[in-house]
C-alpha cells in the first residue's frame, strides 16, 4: 500500500514512522512546506517532499494531518490530480459530511483519529466512514491496526474519540509528570522518578487491557486496609483528582465542537 501523508508535523511524522517501523509492505511519502526538520525521515525509507502532489498519483490513500484551516488550500491543490483516491482525514473537528461537501462527494472519505504513539505502534486510532466506502476503509483499518488498535466507531463519537484517544496522550503524560515531581520531592532523581512513574503507568494499562476488568477491581488489589495507598488516593480525590480530569475532558470536547 502506498500512503501519502500531507502535513508532516507532529501527527503526520508519527504516523509515517509508525508505518515505516510496524507495517510491512507499505511505502510512505510525507509532505509539508518547510521540510528541513523532517529530512531525517528518509533514513527510514520515507519519501519527503515540499510538493503535496509529489508522486501522489501512485498513492492508494491520501492522509490529511493538517490543521482545520489548512484543509481548503490543500484540497484545492490535490483534488484535480487524485481522482477516486481515498482521503483519510485526521483533522480534528472535520466531519465526514463537511469533508464530502468539500470534495464534491466524488472521493471515498474516511475519518481517522490516531495519536502520536502511532510512532511506537501503540496508537488508539478510532475510525469511521460512510457505509458505502467500507471497502475503501478496510485497508486503512488494517494499516492502523499495525500501529496499535483501530476500533471502527460511530462518527458522532469522533470528537469524543479525539479527546479521549488523542488529547488523552497529553493528559496521561501530565499524570506521569506530576508523579515525577512528587517522586523527586520524596527522594528520587528525575530520571529514576521518570522510569518508575512511566513503567508503573504502563503496567497498570497492561493489566487493564489484558484482564478487561473495571479499574476499581485492580485498585482494590492495591489498597491494603489502613494502608498508605488508600489515604493517598482519598487525599487526591478530596482535592478533585477525578473531577478535574472529567472537567478537563469535557472542556476539550467543547473546544472541538466550537
Ligand atoms: N498532534 C496530535 O497529537 C494530534 C493531532 N491531530 C490533528 O492532526 C492535525 C495536525 O496536528 P499536528 O500534527 O499537531 O499539527 P502540526 O502543526 O504539528 O502539523 C501540521 C503540519 O501541516 C503542515 N502544513 C501546513 N500547511 C500545509 C500545506 N499547505 N501543505 C502541506 N503541509 C502543510 C505544517 O508544516 P509547514 O508549515 O512546513 O507546511 C505542519 O508540519 C490537526 O488537525 C490536529 O487536530 C489529531 C490527533 C492527534
Ligand atoms: O490539540 C489538538 O487540537 C490536537 C487534536 C488532538 C490532539 N491534538
JSON list of C-alpha atoms and ligand atoms in Angstrom, two decimals, residues 90 92 113-114 162-163 165-168 255-256, ligand 2:
[
{"chain": "A", "resi": 90, "resn": "UNK", "atom": "CA", "xyz": [-7.16, 13.10, 10.89]},
{"chain": "A", "resi": 92, "resn": "UNK", "atom": "CA", "xyz": [-9.89, 17.36, 14.32]},
{"chain": "A", "resi": 113, "resn": "UNK", "atom": "CA", "xyz": [-8.23, 9.78, 14.83]},
{"chain": "A", "resi": 114, "resn": "UNK", "atom": "CA", "xyz": [-4.81, 8.40, 15.75]},
{"chain": "A", "resi": 162, "resn": "UNK", "atom": "CA", "xyz": [-10.32, 12.91, 19.62]},
{"chain": "A", "resi": 163, "resn": "UNK", "atom": "CA", "xyz": [-10.41, 13.99, 23.24]},
{"chain": "A", "resi": 165, "resn": "UNK", "atom": "CA", "xyz": [-7.77, 8.93, 22.43]},
{"chain": "A", "resi": 166, "resn": "UNK", "atom": "CA", "xyz": [-5.63, 11.76, 21.07]},
{"chain": "A", "resi": 167, "resn": "UNK", "atom": "CA", "xyz": [-5.66, 14.57, 23.67]},
{"chain": "A", "resi": 168, "resn": "UNK", "atom": "CA", "xyz": [-5.60, 11.71, 26.19]},
{"chain": "A", "resi": 255, "resn": "UNK", "atom": "CA", "xyz": [-13.31, 23.37, 22.19]},
{"chain": "A", "resi": 256, "resn": "UNK", "atom": "CA", "xyz": [-13.57, 20.91, 19.27]},
{"chain": "B", "resi": 2, "resn": "LIG", "atom": "O1", "xyz": [-4.81, 19.62, 20.49]},
{"chain": "B", "resi": 2, "resn": "LIG", "atom": "C1", "xyz": [-5.30, 19.40, 19.38]},
{"chain": "B", "resi": 2, "resn": "LIG", "atom": "O2", "xyz": [-6.07, 20.22, 18.88]},
{"chain": "B", "resi": 2, "resn": "LIG", "atom": "C2", "xyz": [-4.97, 18.13, 18.64]},
{"chain": "B", "resi": 2, "resn": "LIG", "atom": "C3", "xyz": [-6.18, 17.28, 18.40]},
{"chain": "B", "resi": 2, "resn": "LIG", "atom": "C4", "xyz": [-6.00, 16.08, 19.27]},
{"chain": "B", "resi": 2, "resn": "LIG", "atom": "C5", "xyz": [-4.65, 16.20, 19.78]},
{"chain": "B", "resi": 2, "resn": "LIG", "atom": "N1", "xyz": [-4.09, 17.29, 19.41]}
]
